[in-house]
PDB file of C-alpha atoms in Angstrom:
ATOM      1  CA  MET A 289      13.812  -6.378  19.852  1.00 96.00           C
ATOM      2  CA  LYS A 290      11.768  -7.001  23.005  1.00 97.00           C
ATOM      3  CA  PHE A 291       8.340  -8.597  23.312  1.00 98.00           C
ATOM      4  CA  ALA A 292       5.780  -8.523  26.123  1.00 98.00           C
ATOM      5  CA  THR A 293       2.499 -10.442  26.207  1.00 98.00           C
ATOM      6  CA  GLU A 294      -0.485 -10.114  28.518  1.00 98.00           C
ATOM      7  CA  TYR A 295      -4.115 -11.160  28.343  1.00 98.00           C
ATOM      8  CA  LEU A 296      -7.297  -9.281  29.165  1.00 98.00           C
ATOM      9  CA  TRP A 297     -10.264 -11.408  30.256  1.00 98.00           C
ATOM     10  CA  PHE A 298     -13.940 -10.564  29.802  1.00 97.00           C
ATOM     11  CA  CYS A 299     -17.257 -12.052  30.851  1.00 97.00           C
ATOM     12  CA  THR A 300     -19.866  -9.547  29.747  1.00 97.00           C
ATOM     13  CA  GLU A 301     -23.268  -9.112  31.314  1.00 96.00           C
ATOM     14  CA  ARG A 302     -25.014  -8.683  27.951  1.00 96.00           C
ATOM     15  CA  GLN A 303     -24.896 -10.574  24.664  1.00 95.00           C
ATOM     16  CA  ARG A 304     -23.412  -7.534  22.861  1.00 96.00           C
ATOM     17  CA  GLU A 305     -21.121  -5.020  24.549  1.00 97.00           C
ATOM     18  CA  TYR A 306     -18.485  -2.516  23.503  1.00 98.00           C
ATOM     19  CA  ILE A 307     -15.758  -2.037  26.120  1.00 98.00           C
ATOM     20  CA  ASN A 308     -13.095   0.673  25.999  1.00 98.00           C
ATOM     21  CA  ILE A 309      -9.799  -1.088  26.781  1.00 98.00           C
ATOM     22  CA  THR A 310      -7.453   1.794  25.972  1.00 98.00           C
ATOM     23  CA  ASP A 311      -6.291   2.345  29.559  1.00 98.00           C
ATOM     24  CA  GLU A 312      -5.565  -1.364  30.081  1.00 98.00           C
ATOM     25  CA  VAL A 313      -3.550  -1.571  26.845  1.00 98.00           C
ATOM     26  CA  GLU A 314      -1.667   1.634  27.722  1.00 98.00           C
ATOM     27  CA  GLU A 315      -0.748   0.133  31.118  1.00 98.00           C
ATOM     28  CA  ILE A 316       0.545  -3.045  29.467  1.00 98.00           C
ATOM     29  CA  VAL A 317       2.671  -0.928  27.111  1.00 98.00           C
ATOM     30  CA  ARG A 318       4.014   1.073  30.081  1.00 98.00           C
ATOM     31  CA  LYS A 319       4.903  -2.094  32.054  1.00 98.00           C
ATOM     32  CA  SER A 320       6.639  -3.614  29.019  1.00 98.00           C
ATOM     33  CA  GLY A 321       9.296  -0.899  29.009  1.00 98.00           C
ATOM     34  CA  ILE A 322       9.099  -0.736  25.212  1.00 98.00           C
ATOM     35  CA  LYS A 323       9.552   2.837  24.011  1.00 98.00           C
ATOM     36  CA  GLU A 324       9.385   2.459  20.213  1.00 98.00           C
ATOM     37  CA  GLY A 325       7.421  -0.225  18.393  1.00 98.00           C
ATOM     38  CA  MET A 326       3.864  -1.427  18.174  1.00 98.00           C
ATOM     39  CA  VAL A 327       1.187  -3.240  20.089  1.00 98.00           C
ATOM     40  CA  LEU A 328      -1.080  -5.911  18.668  1.00 98.00           C
ATOM     41  CA  VAL A 329      -4.480  -6.225  20.352  1.00 99.00           C
ATOM     42  CA  SER A 330      -6.426  -9.272  19.175  1.00 98.00           C
ATOM     43  CA  ALA A 331      -9.655 -10.956  20.251  1.00 98.00           C
ATOM     44  CA  MET A 332      -9.007 -14.656  20.686  1.00 97.00           C
ATOM     45  CA  HIS A 333     -12.579 -15.662  19.908  1.00 96.00           C
ATOM     46  CA  ILE A 334     -14.515 -15.883  16.652  1.00 96.00           C
ATOM     47  CA  THR A 335     -17.551 -14.032  17.996  1.00 98.00           C
ATOM     48  CA  ALA A 336     -15.712 -10.948  19.274  1.00 98.00           C
ATOM     49  CA  GLY A 337     -13.614  -8.186  17.767  1.00 98.00           C
ATOM     50  CA  VAL A 338     -11.268  -5.295  18.441  1.00 98.00           C
ATOM     51  CA  TYR A 339     -11.430  -1.911  16.751  1.00 98.00           C
ATOM     52  CA  VAL A 340     -10.142   1.660  17.001  1.00 98.00           C
ATOM     53  CA  ASN A 341     -12.594   4.556  16.936  1.00 98.00           C
ATOM     54  CA  ASP A 342     -14.080   7.391  18.972  1.00 97.00           C
ATOM     55  CA  ALA A 343     -15.298   6.802  22.533  1.00 96.00           C
ATOM     56  CA  GLU A 344     -18.585   8.611  21.945  1.00 97.00           C
ATOM     57  CA  SER A 345     -21.785   6.894  23.119  1.00 96.00           C
ATOM     58  CA  GLY A 346     -23.835   7.972  20.098  1.00 98.00           C
ATOM     59  CA  LEU A 347     -21.265   6.507  17.732  1.00 97.00           C
ATOM     60  CA  ILE A 348     -21.147   3.255  19.708  1.00 98.00           C
ATOM     61  CA  ALA A 349     -24.953   3.012  19.420  1.00 98.00           C
ATOM     62  CA  ASP A 350     -24.659   3.700  15.676  1.00 98.00           C
ATOM     63  CA  ILE A 351     -22.027   0.970  15.290  1.00 98.00           C
ATOM     64  CA  ASP A 352     -24.258  -1.505  17.113  1.00 98.00           C
ATOM     65  CA  LYS A 353     -27.269  -0.558  14.968  1.00 98.00           C
ATOM     66  CA  TRP A 354     -25.200  -0.787  11.761  1.00 98.00           C
ATOM     67  CA  LEU A 355     -23.883  -4.245  12.681  1.00 98.00           C
ATOM     68  CA  GLU A 356     -27.374  -5.472  13.551  1.00 97.00           C
ATOM     69  CA  GLU A 357     -28.673  -4.204  10.202  1.00 98.00           C
ATOM     70  CA  LEU A 358     -25.859  -5.887   8.241  1.00 98.00           C
ATOM     71  CA  ALA A 359     -25.805  -9.116  10.273  1.00 97.00           C
ATOM     72  CA  PRO A 360     -29.127  -9.443  12.106  1.00 97.00           C
ATOM     73  CA  PHE A 361     -30.014 -12.368  14.316  1.00 94.00           C
ATOM     74  CA  ASP A 362     -31.689 -14.947  12.085  1.00 93.00           C
ATOM     75  CA  ILE A 363     -32.546 -18.444  13.258  1.00 93.00           C
ATOM     76  CA  ASN A 364     -32.157 -19.676   9.661  1.00 93.00           C
ATOM     77  CA  TYR A 365     -28.389 -19.203   9.320  1.00 93.00           C
ATOM     78  CA  ASN A 366     -26.739 -22.356   7.987  1.00 94.00           C
ATOM     79  CA  HIS A 367     -24.356 -22.243  10.960  1.00 95.00           C
ATOM     80  CA  HIS A 368     -27.297 -22.969  13.236  1.00 93.00           C
ATOM     81  CA  ARG A 369     -27.589 -26.474  11.770  1.00 93.00           C
ATOM     82  CA  THR A 370     -24.675 -27.317  14.083  1.00 93.00           C
ATOM     83  CA  GLY A 371     -26.848 -26.600  17.114  1.00 93.00           C
ATOM     84  CA  GLU A 372     -25.462 -23.094  17.633  1.00 92.00           C
ATOM     85  CA  THR A 373     -27.589 -19.951  17.507  1.00 93.00           C
ATOM     86  CA  ASN A 374     -24.842 -17.339  17.158  1.00 96.00           C
ATOM     87  CA  GLY A 375     -24.375 -17.093  13.386  1.00 96.00           C
ATOM     88  CA  ASP A 376     -24.932 -13.344  13.504  1.00 97.00           C
ATOM     89  CA  SER A 377     -22.162 -13.000  16.109  1.00 97.00           C
ATOM     90  CA  HIS A 378     -19.648 -14.592  13.727  1.00 97.00           C
ATOM     91  CA  LEU A 379     -20.697 -12.227  10.936  1.00 98.00           C
ATOM     92  CA  LYS A 380     -20.517  -9.141  13.176  1.00 98.00           C
ATOM     93  CA  SER A 381     -16.988 -10.173  14.169  1.00 98.00           C
ATOM     94  CA  LEU A 382     -15.979 -10.356  10.511  1.00 98.00           C
ATOM     95  CA  LEU A 383     -17.330  -6.852   9.931  1.00 98.00           C
ATOM     96  CA  ILE A 384     -15.491  -5.314  12.910  1.00 98.00           C
ATOM     97  CA  GLY A 385     -12.312  -7.358  12.573  1.00 98.00           C
ATOM     98  CA  HIS A 386     -10.523  -9.303  15.277  1.00 97.00           C
ATOM     99  CA  GLU A 387      -7.365  -7.231  15.785  1.00 98.00           C
ATOM    100  CA  VAL A 388      -5.661  -3.854  15.592  1.00 98.00           C
ATOM    101  CA  ILE A 389      -2.049  -2.723  15.592  1.00 98.00           C
ATOM    102  CA  VAL A 390      -1.267   0.604  17.259  1.00 98.00           C
ATOM    103  CA  PRO A 391       2.102   2.379  17.076  1.00 98.00           C
ATOM    104  CA  VAL A 392       4.057   2.938  20.293  1.00 98.00           C
ATOM    105  CA  THR A 393       6.126   6.139  20.426  1.00 98.00           C
ATOM    106  CA  ASN A 394       8.049   7.315  23.483  1.00 98.00           C
ATOM    107  CA  GLY A 395       6.443   4.500  25.497  1.00 98.00           C
ATOM    108  CA  ARG A 396       2.865   5.586  24.759  1.00 98.00           C
ATOM    109  CA  LEU A 397       0.116   4.581  22.356  1.00 98.00           C
ATOM    110  CA  ASP A 398       0.486   6.917  19.375  1.00 98.00           C
ATOM    111  CA  PHE A 399      -3.105   7.717  18.421  1.00 96.00           C
ATOM    112  CA  GLY A 400      -4.774  10.266  16.236  1.00 94.00           C
ATOM    113  CA  THR A 401      -7.292  12.622  17.789  1.00 94.00           C
ATOM    114  CA  TRP A 402     -10.132  10.807  19.593  1.00 96.00           C
ATOM    115  CA  GLN A 403      -8.875   7.294  18.828  1.00 98.00           C
ATOM    116  CA  GLN A 404      -9.517   4.627  21.467  1.00 98.00           C
ATOM    117  CA  ILE A 405      -9.275   0.813  21.471  1.00 98.00           C
ATOM    118  CA  TYR A 406     -12.494  -1.156  21.953  1.00 98.00           C
ATOM    119  CA  TYR A 407     -13.276  -4.788  22.633  1.00 98.00           C
ATOM    120  CA  ALA A 408     -16.520  -5.701  20.865  1.00 98.00           C
ATOM    121  CA  GLU A 409     -18.430  -8.682  22.262  1.00 98.00           C
ATOM    122  CA  PHE A 410     -21.153 -10.257  20.112  1.00 98.00           C
ATOM    123  CA  ASP A 411     -21.847 -13.548  21.918  1.00 97.00           C
ATOM    124  CA  GLY A 412     -21.205 -12.670  25.525  1.00 95.00           C
ATOM    125  CA  GLN A 413     -21.992 -13.842  28.995  1.00 93.00           C
ATOM    126  CA  ARG A 414     -19.085 -16.282  29.048  1.00 93.00           C
ATOM    127  CA  LYS A 415     -15.347 -15.978  29.658  1.00 96.00           C
ATOM    128  CA  LYS A 416     -13.262 -14.739  26.716  1.00 97.00           C
ATOM    129  CA  ARG A 417      -9.833 -13.195  26.286  1.00 98.00           C
ATOM    130  CA  VAL A 418      -7.856 -10.671  24.280  1.00 98.00           C
ATOM    131  CA  ILE A 419      -4.103 -10.928  23.691  1.00 98.00           C
ATOM    132  CA  VAL A 420      -2.022  -7.764  23.977  1.00 98.00           C
ATOM    133  CA  LYS A 421       1.462  -8.223  22.463  1.00 98.00           C
ATOM    134  CA  VAL A 422       3.893  -5.306  22.643  1.00 98.00           C
ATOM    135  CA  MET A 423       6.868  -5.428  20.268  1.00 98.00           C
ATOM    136  CA  GLY A 424       9.771  -3.031  19.926  1.00 98.00           C
ATOM    137  CA  GLU A 425      12.830  -1.490  21.522  1.00 97.00           C
ATOM    138  CA  GLY A 426      13.266  -0.229  25.072  1.00 91.00           C
TER     139      GLY A 426
END
């Protein structure tokens, strides 16, 4: 079995952003030479996430609205007693999840219809990274 690891770096302009990283992950899979296996894509920060869904702007707005309704900014979070003000970002990350695994077949991401990989940033405007680890046979 072969393994290949690369990192994607982000420094978003806004506090919350949803970035389609499908093409970057596909390129890492291609460069790895792995034909059959899987790729793990994982946010390496506790206020960010990775998910698979449709790349439709209305849906992305709905996801953002849903997350804000379930985990709104609130200055009274217990976490804020530490001096932080990003308690909602931690909760949004838990709702989205921090990683996905996507099958690799014939050297390509093996998605269902419309599926794309997104990096979700909830406490942005600083440098963060995502690990992309491809595993399988060449």
